[in-house]
Each structure stands twice: as structure tokens, then as C-alpha cells.
């Protein structure tokens, strides 16, 4: 998962977003950066890493390609940035491609938000996940350098992922490791290899919000503000209206109308991130062609990438209601309704039929002069 993101930050804002504004920072290859609303593996993205040349006191703002190419890859091999654009935090210290990078090759990636797809049968609905106040999200990442047959050195990175937060389990079972404070970014960039696991956990704060966006952004070539424009998704299935407001009790009392509420739905989706990680056994095995790890018998990594880029179908355990939910959550937060004010309208399938006795009473007291459809068409015939 986490295979698409929005990165439209100015390059000089990235160190500040990563809480490095007071430290000496030099730039490298930053002219390759092109801000985009639809960033995918293979794009050049600015990252922040430690500056080993400065004795560990400074940092480097460097443009790298998203999608790790291990340094032990054969020089004659064509780089495939879709193979390892994510790294599972649970096995990060076990796999050869990532374990050797932990001591000195950690970095930070700052983006405004990322996209994830909710699978509903043959359809996939993309959602844009971001901070409520608009501040950038900072991801934990690892980087490496590789030299091709022409002697060119290529710097690449992979985003570290963890299990999904309780609020986002309905969408996907994985999410990026979000470092939400200066302390957590300090720990990740620290030279100590034993402390990094303390930040390898889901982001559970309520300021992470989401909404559905156009499926057109499934194509990597589709870019611009339309990628993050919120759309309306119709509810499907015979779901009780109480499902819409089941998250209401978890929200703060001062919830604003524009905030959104999540639907506690469990959806089994393909593990995209599993597709991105190779079978890391021995470094020498990585120099040859690799098989992709499949989590579904009919869909490999390339098929996943093609499906998302197709646009038509298109890298964060739920409640007891989830078994009967077959609808798309429209927004994360709904307007807070009070008993004294108007009540939310029920969906058509949940409306309660009025009492027959009350119907008769209403019929007796109705204004007889009010025209009906029958009387209207009757008059028109004359």
C-alpha cells in the first residue's frame, strides 16, 4: 500500500516540515524535483537524511527516486521502482534489502497526503488521507544508492509501513509509519539502531482525516488539483443508518460541521505492500531477476500497477458491525446533530413506515382543495 502521494511542497519547506529548520542543511540534486498531486514510484521526491560528511551534526535535503534499488543489484539490470516502494516494519531488520540500511541510511519523506483504494467487488474507490489542519505528513523511510553500467549513481528510497490504525482498518490493513512529532523524527534519524522500533506503530491521533476522490487519479499521468477534489459516493447495500453515526461518540464534542466521520467497515483488500517486497534471502540472489510476491492468485505487482493506472477500477479488525456492511463510507465526519435541532434524514431503505391510523387521520384533516395528480390530469383532458 501507500503507492501514491501528493507532494506539492516547496523544496525549502521540506526541512521545516521534518523539524530540521534549526539544523545546517545542504541540498543535493534538488533541481530534479517536480511538485505533483499524483506522485508514484519512480518519481523524484525530496527527502531529508543525516549528513555523514558533517560528523552527524547536519542534514542533507536530497532528491531521490521513490522505489528502492538495492546497491547489490546487477549493474546491467533495469531498475524496477515498483518492486520495493514499501518496506514492512515488522520484518525490516530481517530482510537483507533493508536490514543493512537501518544503521546509517534512514531518512524522512514529507508529503501533504497519500491515496489508498477501497475495494468494492470489481470496483476500487480512491481516498485521499491527510492532516485536518493541512500540515505535511512525515514518513519514515530508508534509502540506498546503486550504480548502473554507465557509472551513474542512483539514489532511491522506500517508505516504511505498519499495521493500519483502528480508524483506517475499513480501508486497508496497512499504512505508512507517520512520524507526528519532532521527537519521533529525532528517534528515526538517530544513529542508535536499537531505538527505532519505538516509532514503528500506527498513527492513532484523530487529526488524520480522509475523503473520496476521483478514480481518474488512478492513472499516473493524471495530475493537478482535481486529484484531491472531494467527490460524493453513493451508499450501497441495506445498511442501518446507525452505521453512519457509530463513530460519532468517538469524536470530540466540538466537532465542526466540515469534519468527517469514518464508517467502521472491515474490507479485505489486496496487500499491495506485500507485492512490493522481494523474497530477501541472500544479497547475491537479489542480483538476478526476481519473482514478485503475490497475495492474490490472479494479481501480481504489475497487474496491481496497471489496474490502478487504468482509472476504471480505481502507500493506513473493525467493529462488530462490519460483517453486514457493504457500503462505501462517504466522509470521515458528519455534522453533529442535537436532540433539540433537526435530525438526520434516514436513507430510503431505513425509513420507518408511518402508522396506518395516523395516515387515516391525516387524510380526514387534509385540505380537500389541494389538487392531486389525478385531478390535474383529469382537468387537462377537458
C-alpha atoms as a printed R data frame, in Angstrom:
    type eleno elety resid chain resno       x       y       z
1   ATOM     1    CA   UNK     A     1   0.000   0.000   0.000
2   ATOM     2    CA   UNK     A     2   0.934   3.665   0.015
3   ATOM     3    CA   UNK     A     3   1.759   3.685  -3.667
4   ATOM     4    CA   UNK     A     4   0.504   7.201  -4.426
5   ATOM     5    CA   UNK     A     5   1.005  10.523  -2.655
6   ATOM     6    CA   UNK     A     6   0.687  14.268  -3.075
7   ATOM     7    CA   UNK     A     7   3.933  16.215  -2.814
8   ATOM     8    CA   UNK     A     8   3.479  19.843  -3.858
9   ATOM     9    CA   UNK     A     9   5.639  21.347  -1.117
10  ATOM    10    CA   UNK     A    10   8.337  23.820  -1.973
11  ATOM    11    CA   UNK     A    11  11.724  22.162  -1.638
12  ATOM    12    CA   UNK     A    12  12.898  24.613   1.025
13  ATOM    13    CA   UNK     A    13   9.792  23.839   3.129
14  ATOM    14    CA   UNK     A    14  10.672  20.143   3.420
15  ATOM    15    CA   UNK     A    15  13.362  20.500   6.167
16  ATOM    16    CA   UNK     A    16  10.945  22.626   8.202
17  ATOM    17    CA   UNK     A    17   8.208  20.011   7.804
18  ATOM    18    CA   UNK     A    18  10.675  17.404   9.066
19  ATOM    19    CA   UNK     A    19  11.578  19.544  12.123
20  ATOM    20    CA   UNK     A    20  15.084  20.243  10.794
21  ATOM    21    CA   UNK     A    21  14.761  24.002  10.322
22  ATOM    22    CA   UNK     A    22  17.324  24.880  13.027
23  ATOM    23    CA   UNK     A    23  19.999  22.477  11.784
24  ATOM    24    CA   UNK     A    24  22.505  23.126   8.994
25  ATOM    25    CA   UNK     A    25  21.159  21.595   5.813
26  ATOM    26    CA   UNK     A    26  22.733  21.364   2.388
27  ATOM    27    CA   UNK     A    27  20.941  20.383  -0.839
28  ATOM    28    CA   UNK     A    28  21.786  17.735  -3.405
29  ATOM    29    CA   UNK     A    29  20.129  17.066  -6.794
30  ATOM    30    CA   UNK     A    30  17.162  19.162  -5.694
31  ATOM    31    CA   UNK     A    31  16.766  20.572  -9.230
32  ATOM    32    CA   UNK     A    32  15.258  17.226 -10.233
33  ATOM    33    CA   UNK     A    33  12.221  17.748  -8.025
34  ATOM    34    CA   UNK     A    34   8.897  18.487  -9.719
35  ATOM    35    CA   UNK     A    35   5.926  19.053  -7.354
36  ATOM    36    CA   UNK     A    36   2.924  16.862  -8.214
37  ATOM    37    CA   UNK     A    37  -0.501  15.929  -6.881
38  ATOM    38    CA   UNK     A    38  -0.126  12.344  -8.078
39  ATOM    39    CA   UNK     A    39   3.315  11.035  -7.145
40  ATOM    40    CA   UNK     A    40   4.013   7.349  -7.822
41  ATOM    41    CA   UNK     A    41   7.082   5.066  -7.645
42  ATOM    42    CA   UNK     A    42   9.790   6.296  -9.990
43  ATOM    43    CA   UNK     A    43   9.154   9.980  -9.202
44  ATOM    44    CA   UNK     A    44  11.892  12.217  -7.815
45  ATOM    45    CA   UNK     A    45  10.951  13.270  -4.271
46  ATOM    46    CA   UNK     A    46  12.928  15.425  -1.782
47  ATOM    47    CA   UNK     A    47  13.978  13.549   1.368
48  ATOM    48    CA   UNK     A    48  15.904  14.568   4.474
49  ATOM    49    CA   UNK     A    49  18.800  12.419   5.693
50  ATOM    50    CA   UNK     A    50  21.751  12.773   8.033
51  ATOM    51    CA   UNK     A    51  24.854  14.371   6.596
52  ATOM    52    CA   UNK     A    52  27.611  11.890   7.411
53  ATOM    53    CA   UNK     A    53  30.202  14.272   5.997
54  ATOM    54    CA   UNK     A    54  29.388  16.808   8.703
55  ATOM    55    CA   UNK     A    55  30.049  14.422  11.550
56  ATOM    56    CA   UNK     A    56  26.361  13.781  12.151
57  ATOM    57    CA   UNK     A    57  25.539  17.375  13.083
58  ATOM    58    CA   UNK     A    58  23.931  18.462   9.816
59  ATOM    59    CA   UNK     A    59  21.416  17.154   7.308
60  ATOM    60    CA   UNK     A    60  21.035  16.822   3.557
61  ATOM    61    CA   UNK     A    61  17.936  17.711   1.539
62  ATOM    62    CA   UNK     A    62  18.331  15.364  -1.396
63  ATOM    63    CA   UNK     A    63  16.112  14.430  -4.315
64  ATOM    64    CA   UNK     A    64  15.779  10.642  -4.646
65  ATOM    65    CA   UNK     A    65  13.590   8.322  -6.697
66  ATOM    66    CA   UNK     A    66  10.764   6.565  -4.907
67  ATOM    67    CA   UNK     A    67  11.211   2.796  -5.130
68  ATOM    68    CA   UNK     A    68  14.312   1.201  -3.616
69  ATOM    69    CA   UNK     A    69  17.013  -0.264  -5.862
70  ATOM    70    CA   UNK     A    70  19.441  -2.184  -3.574
71  ATOM    71    CA   UNK     A    71  23.113  -1.417  -4.064
72  ATOM    72    CA   UNK     A    72  23.860  -5.084  -4.762
73  ATOM    73    CA   UNK     A    73  21.574  -5.109  -7.833
74  ATOM    74    CA   UNK     A    74  23.430  -6.045 -11.025
75  ATOM    75    CA   UNK     A    75  24.678  -3.035 -12.936
76  ATOM    76    CA   UNK     A    76  23.161  -4.391 -16.136
77  ATOM    77    CA   UNK     A    77  19.721  -4.904 -14.591
78  ATOM    78    CA   UNK     A    78  16.963  -2.454 -15.455
79  ATOM    79    CA   UNK     A    79  15.782  -0.733 -12.252
80  ATOM    80    CA   UNK     A    80  12.206  -1.516 -11.241
81  ATOM    81    CA   UNK     A    81  10.915   1.088  -8.769
82  ATOM    82    CA   UNK     A    82   7.650  -0.802  -8.186
83  ATOM    83    CA   UNK     A    83   9.375  -3.793  -6.603
84  ATOM    84    CA   UNK     A    84  10.261  -2.179  -3.275
85  ATOM    85    CA   UNK     A    85   8.467   1.136  -2.801
86  ATOM    86    CA   UNK     A    86   7.307  -0.053   0.656
87  ATOM    87    CA   UNK     A    87   9.089  -1.928   3.465
88  ATOM    88    CA   UNK     A    88   7.237  -3.753   6.237
89  ATOM    89    CA   UNK     A    89   8.350  -2.509   9.659
90  ATOM    90    CA   UNK     A    90   7.755  -5.941  11.218
91  ATOM    91    CA   UNK     A    91  10.482  -7.546   9.096
92  ATOM    92    CA   UNK     A    92  12.642  -4.535   8.365
93  ATOM    93    CA   UNK     A    93  15.506  -5.856  10.498
94  ATOM    94    CA   UNK     A    94  15.341  -9.334   8.948
95  ATOM    95    CA   UNK     A    95  15.388  -8.822   5.182
96  ATOM    96    CA   UNK     A    96  18.730  -8.249   3.513
97  ATOM    97    CA   UNK     A    97  17.476  -5.373   1.362
98  ATOM    98    CA   UNK     A    98  16.518  -3.315   4.429
99  ATOM    99    CA   UNK     A    99  18.483  -4.640   7.432
100 ATOM   100    CA   UNK     A   100  21.817  -3.275   6.254
101 ATOM   101    CA   UNK     A   101  20.240   0.198   5.760
102 ATOM   102    CA   UNK     A   102  18.984   0.616   9.315
103 ATOM   103    CA   UNK     A   103  22.211   1.819  10.981
104 ATOM   104    CA   UNK     A   104  23.023   4.760   8.696
105 ATOM   105    CA   UNK     A   105  20.501   5.026   5.856
106 ATOM   106    CA   UNK     A   106  17.291   6.260   7.449
107 ATOM   107    CA   UNK     A   107  15.551   9.289   6.006
108 ATOM   108    CA   UNK     A   108  12.333  11.327   6.186
109 ATOM   109    CA   UNK     A   109   9.781  11.917   3.434
110 ATOM   110    CA   UNK     A   110   7.345  14.849   3.702
111 ATOM   111    CA   UNK     A   111   4.094  14.897   1.689
112 ATOM   112    CA   UNK     A   112   0.738  16.664   2.055
113 ATOM   113    CA   UNK     A   113  -1.211  13.409   1.862
114 ATOM   114    CA   UNK     A   114  -1.436   9.967   0.320
115 ATOM   115    CA   UNK     A   115  -4.040   7.892  -1.511
116 ATOM   116    CA   UNK     A   116  -5.475   4.480  -0.797
117 ATOM   117    CA   UNK     A   117  -8.087   2.425  -2.616
118 ATOM   118    CA   UNK     A   118 -11.073   0.711  -1.063
119 ATOM   119    CA   UNK     A   119 -12.044  -2.397  -2.958
120 ATOM   120    CA   UNK     A   120 -15.750  -2.992  -3.520
121 ATOM   121    CA   UNK     A   121 -16.224  -6.041  -5.709
122 ATOM   122    CA   UNK     A   122 -14.720  -5.239  -9.100
123 ATOM   123    CA   UNK     A   123 -14.539  -1.526  -8.336
124 ATOM   124    CA   UNK     A   124 -11.958   0.433  -6.382
125 ATOM   125    CA   UNK     A   125 -12.634   3.829  -4.862
126 ATOM   126    CA   UNK     A   126  -9.597   6.037  -4.071
127 ATOM   127    CA   UNK     A   127  -9.471   8.072  -0.871
128 ATOM   128    CA   UNK     A   128  -7.189  10.979  -0.024
129 ATOM   129    CA   UNK     A   129  -5.747  10.814   3.524
130 ATOM   130    CA   UNK     A   130  -4.248  13.937   5.106
131 ATOM   131    CA   UNK     A   131  -3.980  16.010   8.277
132 ATOM   132    CA   UNK     A   132  -7.031  18.077   9.159
133 ATOM   133    CA   UNK     A   133  -5.006  21.269   9.563
134 ATOM   134    CA   UNK     A   134  -3.156  20.810   6.270
135 ATOM   135    CA   UNK     A   135   0.324  20.350   7.723
136 ATOM   136    CA   UNK     A   136   2.582  17.844   5.926
137 ATOM   137    CA   UNK     A   137   2.772  14.196   6.894
138 ATOM   138    CA   UNK     A   138   6.284  12.904   7.585
139 ATOM   139    CA   UNK     A   139   7.004   9.263   6.722
140 ATOM   140    CA   UNK     A   140   9.819   7.036   7.965
141 ATOM   141    CA   UNK     A   141  11.903   5.803   5.030
142 ATOM   142    CA   UNK     A   142  15.132   4.043   4.081
143 ATOM   143    CA   UNK     A   143  17.434   4.935   1.202
144 ATOM   144    CA   UNK     A   144  20.205   3.278  -0.805
145 ATOM   145    CA   UNK     A   145  22.478   4.061  -3.755
146 ATOM   146    CA   UNK     A   146  23.128   1.930  -6.823
147 ATOM   147    CA   UNK     A   147  25.495   2.334  -9.737
148 ATOM   148    CA   UNK     A   148  24.467   1.280 -13.243
149 ATOM   149    CA   UNK     A   149  26.674   0.002 -16.052
150 ATOM   150    CA   UNK     A   150  27.340   3.553 -17.236
151 ATOM   151    CA   UNK     A   151  28.751   4.574 -13.873
152 ATOM   152    CA   UNK     A   152  25.769   6.716 -12.892
153 ATOM   153    CA   UNK     A   153  24.835   6.605  -9.210
154 ATOM   154    CA   UNK     A   154  21.120   6.445  -8.475
155 ATOM   155    CA   UNK     A   155  19.706   7.261  -5.020
156 ATOM   156    CA   UNK     A   156  16.374   5.623  -4.178
157 ATOM   157    CA   UNK     A   157  14.166   5.211  -1.096
158 ATOM   158    CA   UNK     A   158  11.344   3.071   0.270
159 ATOM   159    CA   UNK     A   159   8.557   4.121   2.665
160 ATOM   160    CA   UNK     A   160   8.234   2.058   5.857
161 ATOM   161    CA   UNK     A   161   4.735   0.775   6.636
162 ATOM   162    CA   UNK     A   162   2.997  -0.679   9.674
163 ATOM   163    CA   UNK     A   163  -0.415  -2.118  10.539
164 ATOM   164    CA   UNK     A   164  -3.342   0.188   9.961
165 ATOM   165    CA   UNK     A   165  -4.774   2.412  12.677
166 ATOM   166    CA   UNK     A   166  -8.143   1.494  14.175
167 ATOM   167    CA   UNK     A   167  -9.769   4.375  12.275
168 ATOM   168    CA   UNK     A   168  -8.490   3.238   8.868
169 ATOM   169    CA   UNK     A   169  -8.854  -0.531   9.060
170 ATOM   170    CA   UNK     A   170 -12.006  -0.361   6.933
171 ATOM   171    CA   UNK     A   171  -9.892   0.987   4.065
172 ATOM   172    CA   UNK     A   172  -6.680  -1.048   4.227
173 ATOM   173    CA   UNK     A   173  -4.790  -3.189   6.719
174 ATOM   174    CA   UNK     A   174  -1.526  -1.252   6.222
175 ATOM   175    CA   UNK     A   175  -0.485   2.393   6.474
176 ATOM   176    CA   UNK     A   176   2.788   4.364   6.311
177 ATOM   177    CA   UNK     A   177   4.725   4.944   9.521
178 ATOM   178    CA   UNK     A   178   3.754   8.562  10.234
179 ATOM   179    CA   UNK     A   179   6.157  10.464  12.484
180 ATOM   180    CA   UNK     A   180   3.911  13.093  14.016
181 ATOM   181    CA   UNK     A   181   6.369  14.914  16.278
182 ATOM   182    CA   UNK     A   182   9.919  16.226  16.392
183 ATOM   183    CA   UNK     A   183  10.762  13.599  18.982
184 ATOM   184    CA   UNK     A   184   9.723  10.752  16.685
185 ATOM   185    CA   UNK     A   185  11.708  12.176  13.753
186 ATOM   186    CA   UNK     A   186  14.755  12.540  16.025
187 ATOM   187    CA   UNK     A   187  14.455   8.890  17.047
188 ATOM   188    CA   UNK     A   188  14.170   7.715  13.444
189 ATOM   189    CA   UNK     A   189  17.169   9.731  12.271
190 ATOM   190    CA   UNK     A   190  19.196   8.775  15.350
191 ATOM   191    CA   UNK     A   191  22.302   6.685  14.841
192 ATOM   192    CA   UNK     A   192  21.105   4.264  17.502
193 ATOM   193    CA   UNK     A   193  19.802   1.135  15.807
194 ATOM   194    CA   UNK     A   194  18.047  -0.142  18.921
195 ATOM   195    CA   UNK     A   195  15.534   2.680  19.430
196 ATOM   196    CA   UNK     A   196  13.864   2.903  16.039
197 ATOM   197    CA   UNK     A   197  11.199   0.276  16.820
198 ATOM   198    CA   UNK     A   198   9.547   2.585  19.320
199 ATOM   199    CA   UNK     A   199   8.178   4.710  16.444
200 ATOM   200    CA   UNK     A   200   7.198   1.785  14.213
201 ATOM   201    CA   UNK     A   201   3.490   1.931  15.097
202 ATOM   202    CA   UNK     A   202   0.171   3.097  13.599
203 ATOM   203    CA   UNK     A   203  -0.757   6.748  13.833
204 ATOM   204    CA   UNK     A   204  -3.852   6.778  16.058
205 ATOM   205    CA   UNK     A   205  -4.483  10.520  16.502
206 ATOM   206    CA   UNK     A   206  -7.851  11.911  15.406
207 ATOM   207    CA   UNK     A   207  -6.373  14.699  13.256
208 ATOM   208    CA   UNK     A   208  -5.830  12.294  10.361
209 ATOM   209    CA   UNK     A   209  -8.851  12.613   8.040
210 ATOM   210    CA   UNK     A   210  -9.907  11.406   4.585
211 ATOM   211    CA   UNK     A   211 -12.466  11.686   1.804
212 ATOM   212    CA   UNK     A   212 -13.180  10.041  -1.592
213 ATOM   213    CA   UNK     A   213 -11.627  11.451  -4.764
214 ATOM   214    CA   UNK     A   214 -11.981  10.818  -8.473
215 ATOM   215    CA   UNK     A   215 -10.958   7.416  -9.804
216 ATOM   216    CA   UNK     A   216  -9.242   9.214 -12.683
217 ATOM   217    CA   UNK     A   217  -6.237   9.781 -10.439
218 ATOM   218    CA   UNK     A   218  -5.592   6.056 -10.678
219 ATOM   219    CA   UNK     A   219  -3.695   6.903 -13.857
220 ATOM   220    CA   UNK     A   220  -0.168   8.042 -13.064
221 ATOM   221    CA   UNK     A   221  -0.400  10.594 -15.873
222 ATOM   222    CA   UNK     A   222  -3.410  12.300 -14.250
223 ATOM   223    CA   UNK     A   223  -2.176  15.253 -12.204
224 ATOM   224    CA   UNK     A   224  -3.340  18.566 -10.798
225 ATOM   225    CA   UNK     A   225  -5.740  19.854  -8.120
226 ATOM   226    CA   UNK     A   226  -8.524  17.607  -9.456
227 ATOM   227    CA   UNK     A   227  -6.693  14.678  -7.831
228 ATOM   228    CA   UNK     A   228  -7.631  15.890  -4.357
229 ATOM   229    CA   UNK     A   229 -11.094  17.282  -5.109
230 ATOM   230    CA   UNK     A   230 -13.679  15.620  -2.875
231 ATOM   231    CA   UNK     A   231 -16.465  13.722  -4.606
232 ATOM   232    CA   UNK     A   232 -19.739  12.229  -3.363
233 ATOM   233    CA   UNK     A   233 -20.019   8.454  -3.188
234 ATOM   234    CA   UNK     A   234 -23.466   6.906  -3.035
235 ATOM   235    CA   UNK     A   235 -24.181   4.498  -0.198
236 ATOM   236    CA   UNK     A   236 -24.860   0.947  -1.294
237 ATOM   237    CA   UNK     A   237 -26.404  -2.072   0.365
238 ATOM   238    CA   UNK     A   238 -29.025  -2.479   3.095
239 ATOM   239    CA   UNK     A   239 -27.124  -0.801   5.914
240 ATOM   240    CA   UNK     A   240 -28.679   0.677   9.028
241 ATOM   241    CA   UNK     A   241 -28.440   4.442   9.383
242 ATOM   242    CA   UNK     A   242 -26.839   3.899  12.772
243 ATOM   243    CA   UNK     A   243 -23.726   2.730  10.945
244 ATOM   244    CA   UNK     A   244 -23.169   6.269   9.677
245 ATOM   245    CA   UNK     A   245 -23.021   7.675  13.173
246 ATOM   246    CA   UNK     A   246 -21.335   4.820  15.021
247 ATOM   247    CA   UNK     A   247 -18.107   6.843  15.090
248 ATOM   248    CA   UNK     A   248 -19.860   9.897  16.463
249 ATOM   249    CA   UNK     A   249 -19.235   9.003  20.088
250 ATOM   250    CA   UNK     A   250 -15.513   8.830  19.475
251 ATOM   251    CA   UNK     A   251 -15.352  12.350  18.060
252 ATOM   252    CA   UNK     A   252 -14.821  15.389  20.260
253 ATOM   253    CA   UNK     A   253 -17.880  17.365  21.356
254 ATOM   254    CA   UNK     A   254 -16.752  20.441  19.476
255 ATOM   255    CA   UNK     A   255 -16.685  18.647  16.123
256 ATOM   256    CA   UNK     A   256 -17.145  21.108  13.309
257 ATOM   257    CA   UNK     A   257 -19.679  20.504  10.521
258 ATOM   258    CA   UNK     A   258 -16.997  20.171   7.864
259 ATOM   259    CA   UNK     A   259 -15.294  17.343   9.700
260 ATOM   260    CA   UNK     A   260 -15.935  13.824   8.572
261 ATOM   261    CA   UNK     A   261 -16.769  10.542  10.330
262 ATOM   262    CA   UNK     A   262 -15.478   7.139   9.370
263 ATOM   263    CA   UNK     A   263 -17.556   4.083   8.719
264 ATOM   264    CA   UNK     A   264 -16.384   1.110  10.812
265 ATOM   265    CA   UNK     A   265 -16.214  -1.293   7.945
266 ATOM   266    CA   UNK     A   266 -13.746  -4.105   7.520
267 ATOM   267    CA   UNK     A   267 -12.703  -4.567   3.940
268 ATOM   268    CA   UNK     A   268 -10.328  -7.234   2.799
269 ATOM   269    CA   UNK     A   269  -8.070  -5.729   0.186
270 ATOM   270    CA   UNK     A   270  -5.041  -6.997  -1.621
271 ATOM   271    CA   UNK     A   271  -1.829  -6.360   0.272
272 ATOM   272    CA   UNK     A   272  -0.152  -4.033  -2.198
273 ATOM   273    CA   UNK     A   273   2.768  -3.556   0.103
274 ATOM   274    CA   UNK     A   274   3.437  -7.279   0.177
275 ATOM   275    CA   UNK     A   275   3.773  -7.115  -3.594
276 ATOM   276    CA   UNK     A   276   6.491  -4.525  -3.279
277 ATOM   277    CA   UNK     A   277   8.809  -6.539  -1.123
278 ATOM   278    CA   UNK     A   278  11.025  -9.150  -2.655
279 ATOM   279    CA   UNK     A   279  11.945 -12.503  -1.158
280 ATOM   280    CA   UNK     A   280  15.076 -11.272   0.583
281 ATOM   281    CA   UNK     A   281  17.263 -14.235   1.400
282 ATOM   282    CA   UNK     A   282  20.813 -13.591   0.308
283 ATOM   283    CA   UNK     A   283  22.185 -10.477  -1.340
284 ATOM   284    CA   UNK     A   284  23.516 -12.459  -4.275
285 ATOM   285    CA   UNK     A   285  20.021 -13.676  -5.024
286 ATOM   286    CA   UNK     A   286  18.859 -10.075  -5.432
287 ATOM   287    CA   UNK     A   287  21.184  -9.549  -8.397
288 ATOM   288    CA   UNK     A   288  19.092 -11.727 -10.675
289 ATOM   289    CA   UNK     A   289  15.559 -11.405 -11.888
290 ATOM   290    CA   UNK     A   290  13.033 -11.509  -9.082
291 ATOM   291    CA   UNK     A   291   9.630 -13.007  -8.693
292 ATOM   292    CA   UNK     A   292   7.007 -10.828  -7.184
293 ATOM   293    CA   UNK     A   293   5.352 -11.989  -4.002
294 ATOM   294    CA   UNK     A   294   1.675 -12.459  -4.724
295 ATOM   295    CA   UNK     A   295  -1.077 -12.135  -2.195
296 ATOM   296    CA   UNK     A   296  -3.830 -12.945  -4.669
297 ATOM   297    CA   UNK     A   297  -3.505 -15.798  -7.142
298 ATOM   298    CA   UNK     A   298  -4.646 -13.713 -10.109
299 ATOM   299    CA   UNK     A   299  -2.959 -10.380  -9.438
300 ATOM   300    CA   UNK     A   300   0.769  -9.653  -9.223
301 ATOM   301    CA   UNK     A   301   2.537  -6.365  -8.715
302 ATOM   302    CA   UNK     A   302   2.463  -5.365 -12.347
303 ATOM   303    CA   UNK     A   303  -1.244  -6.171 -12.612
304 ATOM   304    CA   UNK     A   304  -1.852  -4.051  -9.478
305 ATOM   305    CA   UNK     A   305   0.037  -1.147 -11.013
306 ATOM   306    CA   UNK     A   306  -1.830  -1.482 -14.309
307 ATOM   307    CA   UNK     A   307  -5.167  -1.724 -12.540
308 ATOM   308    CA   UNK     A   308  -4.573   1.459 -10.564
309 ATOM   309    CA   UNK     A   309  -3.371   3.266 -13.676
310 ATOM   310    CA   UNK     A   310  -6.419   2.085 -15.603
311 ATOM   311    CA   UNK     A   311  -8.624   4.505 -13.764
312 ATOM   312    CA   UNK     A   312 -11.794   2.460 -14.191
313 ATOM   313    CA   UNK     A   313 -11.203   0.192 -11.221
314 ATOM   314    CA   UNK     A   314  -9.639   2.708  -9.464
315 ATOM   315    CA   UNK     A   315   1.355   3.740   0.450
316 ATOM   316    CA   UNK     A   316  -3.400   3.394   6.760
317 ATOM   317    CA   UNK     A   317 -10.183  -5.945  12.624
318 ATOM   318    CA   UNK     A   318 -13.002  -3.488  12.789
319 ATOM   319    CA   UNK     A   319 -16.197  -3.345  14.823
320 ATOM   320    CA   UNK     A   320 -18.883  -5.924  15.270
321 ATOM   321    CA   UNK     A   321 -20.998  -4.165  12.642
322 ATOM   322    CA   UNK     A   322 -18.514  -4.841   9.899
323 ATOM   323    CA   UNK     A   323 -19.886  -8.191   8.866
324 ATOM   324    CA   UNK     A   324 -23.029  -6.627   7.415
325 ATOM   325    CA   UNK     A   325 -21.554  -3.516   5.892
326 ATOM   326    CA   UNK     A   326 -21.406  -3.364   2.110
327 ATOM   327    CA   UNK     A   327 -21.358   0.337   1.515
328 ATOM   328    CA   UNK     A   328 -18.697   2.977   0.957
329 ATOM   329    CA   UNK     A   329 -18.086   5.451   3.758
330 ATOM   330    CA   UNK     A   330 -18.705   8.861   2.295
331 ATOM   331    CA   UNK     A   331 -16.979  11.078   4.844
332 ATOM   332    CA   UNK     A   332 -14.974  10.626   7.986
333 ATOM   333    CA   UNK     A   333 -17.004  13.127   9.959
334 ATOM   334    CA   UNK     A   334 -20.643  14.121   9.842
335 ATOM   335    CA   UNK     A   335 -22.465  17.116  11.261
336 ATOM   336    CA   UNK     A   336 -23.220  16.754  14.924
337 ATOM   337    CA   UNK     A   337 -26.940  16.623  15.461
338 ATOM   338    CA   UNK     A   338 -28.566  17.534  18.766
339 ATOM   339    CA   UNK     A   339 -31.899  16.343  20.049
340 ATOM   340    CA   UNK     A   340 -33.200  19.915  20.040
341 ATOM   341    CA   UNK     A   341 -32.270  20.509  16.419
342 ATOM   342    CA   UNK     A   342 -33.167  18.767  13.216
343 ATOM   343    CA   UNK     A   343 -32.493  15.048  12.999
344 ATOM   344    CA   UNK     A   344 -30.574  13.384  10.148
345 ATOM   345    CA   UNK     A   345 -32.712  12.118   7.332
346 ATOM   346    CA   UNK     A   346 -32.971   8.378   7.062
347 ATOM   347    CA   UNK     A   347 -31.929   6.539   3.949
348 ATOM   348    CA   UNK     A   348 -34.774   5.198   1.835
349 ATOM   349    CA   UNK     A   349 -34.242   1.659   2.954
350 ATOM   350    CA   UNK     A   350 -34.207   2.658   6.609
351 ATOM   351    CA   UNK     A   351 -37.290   4.872   6.695
352 ATOM   352    CA   UNK     A   352 -39.958   3.687   9.069
353 ATOM   353    CA   UNK     A   353 -43.447   3.375   7.655
354 ATOM   354    CA   UNK     A   354 -45.916   5.748   9.319
355 ATOM   355    CA   UNK     A   355 -48.698   4.364  11.491
356 ATOM   356    CA   UNK     A   356 -51.746   3.412   9.338
357 ATOM   357    CA   UNK     A   357 -54.057   5.016  11.898
358 ATOM   358    CA   UNK     A   358 -52.203   8.284  11.608
359 ATOM   359    CA   UNK     A   359 -52.482   8.065   7.850
360 ATOM   360    CA   UNK     A   360 -56.279   7.902   8.053
361 ATOM   361    CA   UNK     A   361 -56.421  10.789  10.487
362 ATOM   362    CA   UNK     A   362 -54.245  12.842   8.204
363 ATOM   363    CA   UNK     A   363 -56.446  12.046   5.270
364 ATOM   364    CA   UNK     A   364 -59.522  13.343   7.088
365 ATOM   365    CA   UNK     A   365 -57.934  16.645   8.010
366 ATOM   366    CA   UNK     A   366 -56.220  17.277   4.700
367 ATOM   367    CA   UNK     A   367 -57.182  20.278   2.624
368 ATOM   368    CA   UNK     A   368 -59.674  18.979   0.089
369 ATOM   369    CA   UNK     A   369 -58.926  21.898  -2.202
370 ATOM   370    CA   UNK     A   370 -55.343  20.773  -2.713
371 ATOM   371    CA   UNK     A   371 -55.088  19.347  -6.255
372 ATOM   372    CA   UNK     A   372 -53.925  15.806  -6.759
373 ATOM   373    CA   UNK     A   373 -52.135  14.298  -9.743
374 ATOM   374    CA   UNK     A   374 -55.407  12.605 -10.739
375 ATOM   375    CA   UNK     A   375 -57.406  15.849 -10.663
376 ATOM   376    CA   UNK     A   376 -54.623  17.644 -12.563
377 ATOM   377    CA   UNK     A   377 -54.591  15.222 -15.454
378 ATOM   378    CA   UNK     A   378 -58.388  14.991 -15.307
379 ATOM   379    CA   UNK     A   379 -58.708  18.721 -15.887
380 ATOM   380    CA   UNK     A   380 -56.146  18.740 -18.593
381 ATOM   381    CA   UNK     A   381 -58.236  16.290 -20.604
382 ATOM   382    CA   UNK     A   382 -61.096  18.808 -20.699
